mmCIF file of C-alpha atoms and ligand atoms in Angstrom:
data_model
loop_
_atom_site.group_PDB
_atom_site.id
_atom_site.type_symbol
_atom_site.label_atom_id
_atom_site.label_comp_id
_atom_site.label_asym_id
_atom_site.label_seq_id
_atom_site.Cartn_x
_atom_site.Cartn_y
_atom_site.Cartn_z
ATOM 1 C CA UNK A 1273 119.454 99.651 129.884
ATOM 2 C CA UNK A 1274 117.850 101.706 132.258
ATOM 3 C CA UNK A 1275 119.801 103.023 135.042
ATOM 4 C CA UNK A 1276 116.396 104.121 136.988
ATOM 5 C CA UNK A 1277 118.119 104.733 140.355
ATOM 6 C CA UNK A 1278 120.335 106.824 140.832
ATOM 7 C CA UNK A 1279 123.988 104.873 142.243
ATOM 8 C CA UNK A 1280 125.279 102.809 138.921
ATOM 9 C CA UNK A 1281 127.375 100.713 141.293
ATOM 10 C CA UNK A 1282 128.094 97.518 139.269
ATOM 11 C CA UNK A 1283 125.148 95.182 140.279
ATOM 12 C CA UNK A 1284 127.954 92.596 142.728
ATOM 13 C CA UNK A 1285 128.694 95.310 143.908
ATOM 14 C CA UNK A 1286 125.405 96.825 145.376
ATOM 15 C CA UNK A 1287 124.563 97.046 149.581
ATOM 16 C CA UNK A 1288 122.394 97.977 150.970
ATOM 17 C CA UNK A 1289 121.525 100.676 153.499
ATOM 18 C CA UNK A 1290 122.480 98.641 156.307
ATOM 19 C CA UNK A 1291 125.548 97.451 154.352
ATOM 20 C CA UNK A 1292 125.221 93.770 154.140
ATOM 21 C CA UNK A 1293 124.731 93.447 149.621
ATOM 22 C CA UNK A 1294 121.753 93.650 148.428
ATOM 23 C CA UNK A 1295 119.878 90.728 147.266
ATOM 24 C CA UNK A 1296 119.392 89.910 143.305
ATOM 25 C CA UNK A 1297 116.577 89.899 141.515
ATOM 26 C CA UNK A 1298 116.169 88.821 137.113
ATOM 27 C CA UNK A 1299 112.880 88.888 135.793
ATOM 28 C CA UNK A 1300 112.339 87.918 132.258
ATOM 29 C CA UNK A 1301 109.076 89.644 131.107
ATOM 30 C CA UNK A 1302 106.806 87.983 127.814
ATOM 31 C CA UNK A 1303 103.681 88.282 126.370
ATOM 32 C CA UNK A 1304 103.265 84.674 127.774
ATOM 33 C CA UNK A 1305 104.942 84.599 131.159
ATOM 34 C CA UNK A 1306 106.671 85.912 133.362
ATOM 35 C CA UNK A 1307 110.126 84.048 134.881
ATOM 36 C CA UNK A 1308 112.209 85.359 137.605
ATOM 37 C CA UNK A 1309 115.111 84.523 140.091
ATOM 38 C CA UNK A 1310 116.120 85.852 143.469
ATOM 39 C CA UNK A 1311 119.373 85.555 144.422
ATOM 40 C CA UNK A 1312 121.396 85.258 141.260
ATOM 41 C CA UNK A 1313 123.611 82.698 139.015
ATOM 42 C CA UNK A 1314 121.637 79.117 139.250
ATOM 43 C CA UNK A 1315 118.435 80.433 141.458
ATOM 44 C CA UNK A 1316 115.352 78.297 141.326
ATOM 45 C CA UNK A 1317 113.428 80.225 138.466
ATOM 46 C CA UNK A 1318 109.874 80.990 138.967
ATOM 47 C CA UNK A 1319 107.927 80.883 136.343
ATOM 48 C CA UNK A 1320 103.947 82.342 136.263
ATOM 49 C CA UNK A 1321 101.712 84.172 133.304
ATOM 50 C CA UNK A 1322 101.978 86.963 132.156
ATOM 51 C CA UNK A 1323 99.394 89.465 133.066
ATOM 52 C CA UNK A 1324 98.840 90.783 129.538
ATOM 53 C CA UNK A 1325 96.690 90.743 126.603
ATOM 54 C CA UNK A 1326 97.679 87.766 124.968
ATOM 55 C CA UNK A 1327 95.676 86.426 128.378
ATOM 56 C CA UNK A 1328 93.177 88.543 128.938
ATOM 57 C CA UNK A 1329 92.636 90.040 126.240
ATOM 58 C CA UNK A 1330 89.084 91.747 128.311
ATOM 59 C CA UNK A 1331 91.797 93.947 130.432
ATOM 60 C CA UNK A 1332 92.435 96.960 129.906
ATOM 61 C CA UNK A 1333 95.579 98.272 128.621
ATOM 62 C CA UNK A 1334 95.961 100.140 132.251
ATOM 63 C CA UNK A 1335 94.865 97.787 134.278
ATOM 64 C CA UNK A 1336 97.276 95.173 133.114
ATOM 65 C CA UNK A 1337 100.013 97.106 133.477
ATOM 66 C CA UNK A 1338 99.084 98.191 137.106
ATOM 67 C CA UNK A 1339 99.192 94.226 137.310
ATOM 68 C CA UNK A 1340 102.446 94.079 135.689
ATOM 69 C CA UNK A 1341 103.561 96.148 138.733
ATOM 70 C CA UNK A 1342 101.806 94.812 141.563
ATOM 71 C CA UNK A 1343 103.057 91.368 140.473
ATOM 72 C CA UNK A 1344 106.571 92.678 140.043
ATOM 73 C CA UNK A 1345 106.812 94.989 143.192
ATOM 74 C CA UNK A 1346 104.541 91.513 145.613
ATOM 75 C CA UNK A 1347 108.026 89.254 144.972
ATOM 76 C CA UNK A 1348 110.839 92.439 144.607
ATOM 77 C CA UNK A 1349 112.895 91.618 148.017
ATOM 78 C CA UNK A 1350 113.637 94.262 150.281
ATOM 79 C CA UNK A 1351 116.603 96.315 149.199
ATOM 80 C CA UNK A 1352 117.385 94.052 146.730
ATOM 81 C CA UNK A 1353 119.310 95.073 143.299
ATOM 82 C CA UNK A 1354 116.325 94.205 139.979
ATOM 83 C CA UNK A 1355 116.840 93.432 136.494
ATOM 84 C CA UNK A 1356 113.952 92.588 134.088
ATOM 85 C CA UNK A 1357 113.901 91.420 130.835
ATOM 86 C CA UNK A 1358 111.377 93.312 129.189
ATOM 87 C CA UNK A 1359 109.608 91.664 125.591
ATOM 88 C CA UNK A 1360 109.126 95.285 124.432
ATOM 89 C CA UNK A 1361 111.163 97.666 122.170
ATOM 90 C CA UNK A 1362 111.978 99.874 125.358
ATOM 91 C CA UNK A 1363 114.354 103.780 126.368
ATOM 92 C CA UNK A 1364 117.649 102.652 127.696
ATOM 93 C CA UNK A 1365 118.293 105.379 129.495
ATOM 94 C CA UNK A 1366 114.677 105.798 130.965
ATOM 95 C CA UNK A 1367 112.568 102.866 131.178
ATOM 96 C CA UNK A 1368 110.344 104.094 129.422
ATOM 97 C CA UNK A 1369 108.507 101.420 126.988
ATOM 98 C CA UNK A 1370 107.284 102.568 123.517
ATOM 99 C CA UNK A 1371 105.287 99.775 122.537
ATOM 100 C CA UNK A 1372 104.229 95.775 122.937
ATOM 101 C CA UNK A 1373 101.166 94.248 121.550
ATOM 102 C CA UNK A 1374 101.760 91.008 122.915
ATOM 103 C CA UNK A 1375 101.773 92.629 126.677
ATOM 104 C CA UNK A 1376 99.551 96.172 126.446
ATOM 105 C CA UNK A 1377 97.673 96.205 123.293
ATOM 106 C CA UNK A 1378 98.264 97.645 118.959
ATOM 107 C CA UNK A 1379 97.764 100.854 120.190
ATOM 108 C CA UNK A 1380 100.093 101.844 123.316
ATOM 109 C CA UNK A 1381 101.668 105.352 124.336
ATOM 110 C CA UNK A 1382 104.619 105.153 125.726
ATOM 111 C CA UNK A 1383 104.743 104.240 129.338
ATOM 112 C CA UNK A 1384 107.339 104.397 131.848
ATOM 113 C CA UNK A 1385 107.262 101.952 133.443
ATOM 114 C CA UNK A 1386 110.496 102.380 135.793
ATOM 115 C CA UNK A 1387 109.062 105.673 137.596
ATOM 116 C CA UNK A 1388 105.485 103.440 138.130
ATOM 117 C CA UNK A 1389 108.163 100.115 139.719
ATOM 118 C CA UNK A 1390 110.328 103.093 141.323
ATOM 119 C CA UNK A 1391 106.793 104.659 143.250
ATOM 120 C CA UNK A 1392 105.666 101.313 143.852
ATOM 121 C CA UNK A 1393 108.677 99.858 145.600
ATOM 122 C CA UNK A 1394 111.466 102.762 146.175
ATOM 123 C CA UNK A 1395 113.844 100.624 148.546
ATOM 124 C CA UNK A 1396 114.301 98.681 145.280
ATOM 125 C CA UNK A 1397 116.720 99.578 142.495
ATOM 126 C CA UNK A 1398 115.138 98.692 139.129
ATOM 127 C CA UNK A 1399 117.061 98.050 135.336
ATOM 128 C CA UNK A 1400 115.059 97.896 133.104
ATOM 129 C CA UNK A 1401 116.801 96.335 129.835
ATOM 130 C CA UNK A 1402 115.261 95.270 126.595
ATOM 131 C CA UNK A 1403 115.257 91.554 126.086
ATOM 132 C CA UNK A 1404 117.492 91.188 122.811
ATOM 133 C CA UNK A 1405 119.653 93.478 124.816
ATOM 134 C CA UNK A 1406 118.717 90.978 127.656
ATOM 135 C CA UNK A 1407 120.124 87.755 125.498
ATOM 136 C CA UNK A 1408 122.580 90.046 123.841
ATOM 137 C CA UNK A 1409 124.474 89.415 127.401
ATOM 138 C CA UNK A 1410 123.898 86.053 127.640
ATOM 139 C CA UNK A 1411 125.160 85.356 124.063
ATOM 140 C CA UNK A 1412 128.325 86.958 124.505
ATOM 141 C CA UNK A 1413 129.243 85.384 128.135
ATOM 142 C CA UNK A 1414 129.308 82.449 126.361
ATOM 143 C CA UNK A 1415 130.125 83.292 123.020
ATOM 144 C CA UNK A 1416 133.083 85.634 122.797
ATOM 145 C CA UNK A 1417 136.817 84.960 122.137
ATOM 146 C CA UNK A 1418 139.881 86.594 123.682
ATOM 147 C CA UNK A 1419 139.568 88.957 121.025
ATOM 148 C CA UNK A 1420 136.227 89.753 120.376
ATOM 149 C CA UNK A 1421 135.542 93.612 119.380
ATOM 150 C CA UNK A 1422 132.174 93.659 118.452
ATOM 151 C CA UNK A 1423 129.495 91.714 119.297
ATOM 152 C CA UNK A 1424 125.543 91.493 117.394
ATOM 153 C CA UNK A 1425 123.036 88.974 118.828
ATOM 154 C CA UNK A 1426 120.081 89.115 116.117
ATOM 155 C CA UNK A 1427 116.181 87.729 116.767
ATOM 156 C CA UNK A 1428 114.260 87.091 113.863
ATOM 157 C CA UNK A 1429 110.741 85.447 116.744
ATOM 158 C CA UNK A 1430 107.508 87.242 116.212
ATOM 159 C CA UNK A 1431 109.595 90.421 115.406
ATOM 160 C CA UNK A 1432 113.174 90.819 114.155
ATOM 161 C CA UNK A 1433 115.971 92.988 115.855
ATOM 162 C CA UNK A 1434 119.893 93.403 116.468
ATOM 163 C CA UNK A 1435 121.622 94.817 119.500
ATOM 164 C CA UNK A 1436 125.254 94.680 119.398
ATOM 165 C CA UNK A 1437 128.347 95.315 122.138
ATOM 166 C CA UNK A 1438 131.985 96.332 122.051
ATOM 167 C CA UNK A 1439 133.214 94.381 124.278
ATOM 168 C CA UNK A 1440 136.844 96.486 124.245
ATOM 169 C CA UNK A 1441 134.794 99.628 126.077
ATOM 170 C CA UNK A 1442 131.893 97.434 127.564
ATOM 171 C CA UNK A 1443 129.693 99.990 125.936
ATOM 172 C CA UNK A 1444 126.088 99.052 124.196
ATOM 173 C CA UNK A 1445 125.533 102.764 122.358
ATOM 174 C CA UNK A 1446 122.385 103.521 121.321
ATOM 175 C CA UNK A 1447 120.828 106.652 120.305
ATOM 176 C CA UNK A 1448 118.730 109.776 121.943
ATOM 177 C CA UNK A 1449 115.796 107.741 122.213
ATOM 178 C CA UNK A 1450 117.652 104.990 124.291
ATOM 179 C CA UNK A 1451 117.011 102.524 121.274
ATOM 180 C CA UNK A 1452 119.749 100.824 119.111
ATOM 181 C CA UNK A 1453 119.358 98.023 116.272
ATOM 182 C CA UNK A 1454 115.543 97.761 115.853
ATOM 183 C CA UNK A 1455 116.760 96.182 112.515
ATOM 184 C CA UNK A 1456 113.196 94.769 111.847
ATOM 185 C CA UNK A 1457 111.853 98.026 111.136
ATOM 186 C CA UNK A 1458 113.646 99.327 108.160
ATOM 187 C CA UNK A 1459 112.557 98.854 104.651
ATOM 188 C CA UNK A 1460 113.720 95.804 103.271
ATOM 189 C CA UNK A 1461 115.297 95.334 99.831
ATOM 190 C CA UNK A 1462 113.520 93.209 97.024
ATOM 191 C CA UNK A 1463 115.736 92.164 94.891
ATOM 192 C CA UNK A 1464 115.814 88.689 93.853
ATOM 193 C CA UNK A 1465 114.060 87.555 91.108
ATOM 194 C CA UNK A 1466 110.382 87.119 91.635
ATOM 195 C CA UNK A 1467 110.552 89.260 94.773
ATOM 196 C CA UNK A 1468 108.479 91.752 93.835
ATOM 197 C CA UNK A 1469 105.793 89.544 94.584
ATOM 198 C CA UNK A 1470 106.380 90.134 97.788
ATOM 199 C CA UNK A 1471 106.032 94.201 98.362
ATOM 200 C CA UNK A 1472 103.665 95.613 100.156
ATOM 201 C CA UNK A 1473 103.337 93.013 102.816
ATOM 202 C CA UNK A 1474 102.357 95.288 105.921
ATOM 203 C CA UNK A 1475 104.152 95.189 109.027
ATOM 204 C CA UNK A 1476 103.234 94.797 112.869
ATOM 205 C CA UNK A 1477 103.881 98.972 112.796
ATOM 206 C CA UNK A 1478 101.606 100.112 110.268
ATOM 207 C CA UNK A 1479 103.785 100.608 107.611
ATOM 208 C CA UNK A 1480 104.452 97.698 104.909
ATOM 209 C CA UNK A 1481 107.543 96.565 103.051
ATOM 210 C CA UNK A 1482 109.608 96.743 106.324
ATOM 211 C CA UNK A 1483 111.605 93.831 107.171
ATOM 212 C CA UNK A 1484 109.403 92.177 109.573
ATOM 213 C CA UNK A 1485 106.818 92.170 106.708
ATOM 214 C CA UNK A 1486 109.037 89.077 105.352
ATOM 215 C CA UNK A 1487 111.380 88.200 107.289
ATOM 216 C CA UNK A 1488 109.935 87.595 111.046
ATOM 217 C CA UNK A 1489 107.606 84.547 111.870
ATOM 218 C CA UNK A 1490 103.579 86.726 111.269
ATOM 219 C CA UNK A 1491 106.087 88.062 107.578
ATOM 220 C CA UNK A 1492 106.465 84.000 107.378
ATOM 221 C CA UNK A 1493 103.203 83.658 106.994
ATOM 222 C CA UNK A 1494 102.643 86.810 104.602
ATOM 223 C CA UNK A 1495 104.532 85.413 102.536
ATOM 224 C CA UNK A 1496 103.615 82.384 102.007
ATOM 225 C CA UNK A 1497 99.868 83.738 100.924
ATOM 226 C CA UNK A 1498 101.132 86.214 98.871
ATOM 227 C CA UNK A 1499 103.023 82.863 97.310
ATOM 228 C CA UNK A 1500 99.726 81.024 97.277
ATOM 229 C CA UNK A 1501 100.912 78.686 99.579
ATOM 230 C CA UNK A 1502 97.835 77.107 100.390
ATOM 231 C CA UNK A 1503 99.252 75.459 104.260
ATOM 232 C CA UNK A 1504 99.915 79.169 105.113
ATOM 233 C CA UNK A 1505 98.242 80.598 108.147
ATOM 234 C CA UNK A 1506 100.052 76.783 109.744
ATOM 235 C CA UNK A 1507 103.528 77.538 107.910
ATOM 236 C CA UNK A 1508 105.477 77.516 110.891
ATOM 237 C CA UNK A 1509 103.939 73.659 111.432
ATOM 238 C CA UNK A 1510 104.081 72.963 107.855
ATOM 239 C CA UNK A 1511 107.397 74.934 106.121
ATOM 240 C CA UNK A 1512 110.661 72.214 108.263
ATOM 241 C CA UNK A 1513 108.837 69.580 106.655
ATOM 242 C CA UNK A 1514 108.506 70.543 103.526
ATOM 243 C CA UNK A 1515 111.175 71.807 103.272
ATOM 244 C CA UNK A 1516 112.856 68.040 104.207
ATOM 245 C CA UNK A 1517 111.524 67.078 101.413
ATOM 246 C CA UNK A 1518 112.631 69.445 99.067
ATOM 247 C CA UNK A 1519 108.916 71.019 98.046
ATOM 248 C CA UNK A 1520 109.910 73.572 95.603
ATOM 249 C CA UNK A 1521 107.412 76.383 96.754
ATOM 250 C CA UNK A 1522 108.925 76.219 100.460
ATOM 251 C CA UNK A 1523 112.062 76.610 99.269
ATOM 252 C CA UNK A 1524 110.811 79.697 97.738
ATOM 253 C CA UNK A 1525 109.749 81.037 100.224
ATOM 254 C CA UNK A 1526 113.134 79.784 102.933
ATOM 255 C CA UNK A 1527 114.814 81.699 100.455
ATOM 256 C CA UNK A 1528 112.611 85.152 99.891
ATOM 257 C CA UNK A 1529 112.185 85.302 103.593
ATOM 258 C CA UNK A 1530 116.313 84.521 104.440
ATOM 259 C CA UNK A 1531 117.353 86.979 101.213
ATOM 260 C CA UNK A 1532 116.709 90.347 103.805
ATOM 261 C CA UNK A 1533 118.490 88.908 106.724
ATOM 262 C CA UNK A 1534 121.562 87.541 104.213
ATOM 263 C CA UNK A 1535 121.577 91.076 103.011
ATOM 264 C CA UNK A 1536 121.604 93.081 106.624
ATOM 265 C CA UNK A 1537 124.429 90.223 107.136
ATOM 266 C CA UNK A 1538 125.914 91.956 104.659
ATOM 267 C CA UNK A 1539 125.661 95.122 104.893
ATOM 268 C CA UNK A 1540 126.823 94.960 109.165
ATOM 269 C CA UNK A 1541 129.827 93.183 108.375
ATOM 270 C CA UNK A 1542 130.647 95.756 105.590
ATOM 271 C CA UNK A 1543 129.585 98.766 107.632
ATOM 272 C CA UNK A 1544 132.000 97.271 111.260
ATOM 273 C CA UNK A 1545 134.890 95.201 109.709
ATOM 274 C CA UNK A 1546 136.092 94.795 113.752
ATOM 275 C CA UNK A 1547 132.007 92.916 113.782
ATOM 276 C CA UNK A 1548 134.263 89.381 114.622
ATOM 277 C CA UNK A 1549 131.184 87.717 116.178
ATOM 278 C CA UNK A 1550 126.938 87.695 115.280
ATOM 279 C CA UNK A 1551 124.340 84.870 116.693
ATOM 280 C CA UNK A 1552 121.252 84.610 115.402
ATOM 281 C CA UNK A 1553 118.185 82.837 117.386
ATOM 282 C CA UNK A 1554 114.849 83.819 117.608
ATOM 283 C CA UNK A 1555 111.841 81.045 116.657
ATOM 284 C CA UNK A 1556 111.546 81.617 113.170
ATOM 285 C CA UNK A 1557 115.803 81.156 113.109
ATOM 286 C CA UNK A 1558 115.619 78.553 115.375
ATOM 287 C CA UNK A 1559 112.129 76.497 114.455
ATOM 288 C CA UNK A 1560 113.821 76.068 111.036
ATOM 289 C CA UNK A 1561 117.300 75.032 112.617
ATOM 290 C CA UNK A 1562 119.293 73.766 109.358
ATOM 291 C CA UNK A 1563 117.573 75.003 106.249
ATOM 292 C CA UNK A 1564 117.440 77.902 108.372
ATOM 293 C CA UNK A 1565 121.250 78.077 108.469
ATOM 294 C CA UNK A 1566 122.265 77.140 105.262
ATOM 295 C CA UNK A 1567 120.992 79.350 103.186
ATOM 296 C CA UNK A 1568 121.888 82.394 104.947
ATOM 297 C CA UNK A 1569 125.480 80.747 104.486
ATOM 298 C CA UNK A 1570 124.332 80.018 100.464
ATOM 299 C CA UNK A 1571 123.848 83.655 100.455
ATOM 300 C CA UNK A 1572 126.457 84.928 102.277
ATOM 301 C CA UNK A 1573 128.614 82.468 100.239
ATOM 302 C CA UNK A 1574 127.614 84.190 96.902
ATOM 303 C CA UNK A 1575 130.719 87.228 96.291
ATOM 304 C CA UNK A 1576 128.095 90.444 95.263
ATOM 305 C CA UNK A 1577 131.434 93.743 93.728
ATOM 306 C CA UNK A 1578 134.407 93.810 94.969
ATOM 307 C CA UNK A 1579 133.525 95.275 98.245
ATOM 308 C CA UNK A 1580 131.578 92.063 99.298
ATOM 309 C CA UNK A 1581 133.414 89.181 98.066
ATOM 310 C CA UNK A 1582 131.531 86.100 99.134
ATOM 311 C CA UNK A 1583 132.277 84.165 102.529
ATOM 312 C CA UNK A 1584 133.185 80.945 103.173
ATOM 313 C CA UNK A 1585 133.060 77.949 106.065
ATOM 314 C CA UNK A 1586 135.916 78.950 107.402
ATOM 315 C CA UNK A 1587 134.620 82.441 108.047
ATOM 316 C CA UNK A 1588 131.644 82.071 108.393
ATOM 317 C CA UNK A 1589 132.078 78.901 111.203
ATOM 318 C CA UNK A 1590 134.738 81.507 113.092
ATOM 319 C CA UNK A 1591 131.549 84.867 112.938
ATOM 320 C CA UNK A 1592 128.068 83.644 113.146
ATOM 321 C CA UNK A 1593 126.030 81.106 115.060
ATOM 322 C CA UNK A 1594 122.788 79.561 114.508
ATOM 323 C CA UNK A 1595 121.573 79.507 118.837
ATOM 324 C CA UNK A 1596 119.304 76.711 119.668
ATOM 325 C CA UNK A 1597 116.296 76.691 120.906
ATOM 326 C CA UNK A 1598 117.213 77.479 125.012
ATOM 327 C CA UNK A 1599 120.571 78.180 124.166
ATOM 328 C CA UNK A 1600 120.220 82.398 124.622
ATOM 329 C CA UNK A 1601 118.467 83.186 127.572
ATOM 330 C CA UNK A 1602 117.922 86.395 128.604
ATOM 331 C CA UNK A 1603 116.848 85.201 132.403
ATOM 332 C CA UNK A 1604 120.791 84.506 132.793
ATOM 333 C CA UNK A 1605 122.048 87.534 130.344
ATOM 334 C CA UNK A 1606 120.063 90.390 132.355
ATOM 335 C CA UNK A 1607 122.168 89.608 135.668
ATOM 336 C CA UNK A 1608 124.807 90.213 133.661
ATOM 337 C CA UNK A 1609 124.104 93.935 133.055
ATOM 338 C CA UNK A 1610 126.160 95.681 136.391
ATOM 339 C CA UNK A 1611 128.940 95.145 134.457
ATOM 340 C CA UNK A 1612 128.088 97.352 131.886
ATOM 341 C CA UNK A 1613 127.066 99.984 133.367
ATOM 342 C CA UNK A 1614 127.175 102.853 132.780
ATOM 343 C CA UNK A 1615 128.128 101.345 129.294
ATOM 344 C CA UNK A 1616 124.495 102.330 128.616
ATOM 345 C CA UNK A 1617 124.936 105.521 126.513
ATOM 346 C CA UNK A 1618 123.821 108.066 123.336
HETATM 347 ZN ZN1 ZN B 717 107.379 97.895 111.273
#
């Protein structure tokens, strides 16, 4: 999350120049909707259509960006502390947006949104955070227990990304580009028998054989096509019912697309034994619900080596939470960013 203004005071301690507490403004910005609230937790939420490429394919990227700055500048109260959850990869140190196809189209150069917001409304303290980071803060607030050391949130949706927070030190580590956990763009191992049928699938980033190539929402469609499933274009609608009916093609698709996600979880726990809690959400995980959870758990229960002895239901029950639709809210999470500053550091 960016510390765009000089101050890094916790959000609740912020004061205006006149000494009055600053109003809290929060927004969750996606390709379809922008949700906004003024006044902190429990305040009414206003939802407006996003000025995005998705909704306005005819508008230029420059126009869409200007529309976004105008929308936020219009709504934010004078002297407010604004916390924005943004549906794109963001440099959490500067507020630069690296790219968001649903908002501004595919061929993006990095855009310093924070700078434009600051120019437009210099009276406001702007904090920008990626929506997965915001979701993690909400998930951690609800699910972490006393003694939880590190907590992660993994979203399996139109894209795939992970964030980890260190609760003991109140830190969210990022790299020198202000990023953490963009795991959807890691090369995926195809180790299941017959999984090589999925080799070479493209990713939204332009590469092939990434985790998101086959395990994201669009990835499921690509994998279904490769497997010759007739309903591939409507896989999100078809798959849950087909799994209920024990359709062998649906079962195979689920197995192949859940395998690399389970592999990622194994790797996380191997590298960080103090990762005490992981939440999994996003449209794919939520849409396939119990089938997805059962497949991930089945894979994690299997021992693969002395270093990975398999994990039983009790162990997983303490550490792995499959979130339902609406259970994790980036708008609620982003209101907590003040608690985490200045712990977002390389
Ligand atoms: Zn990729």
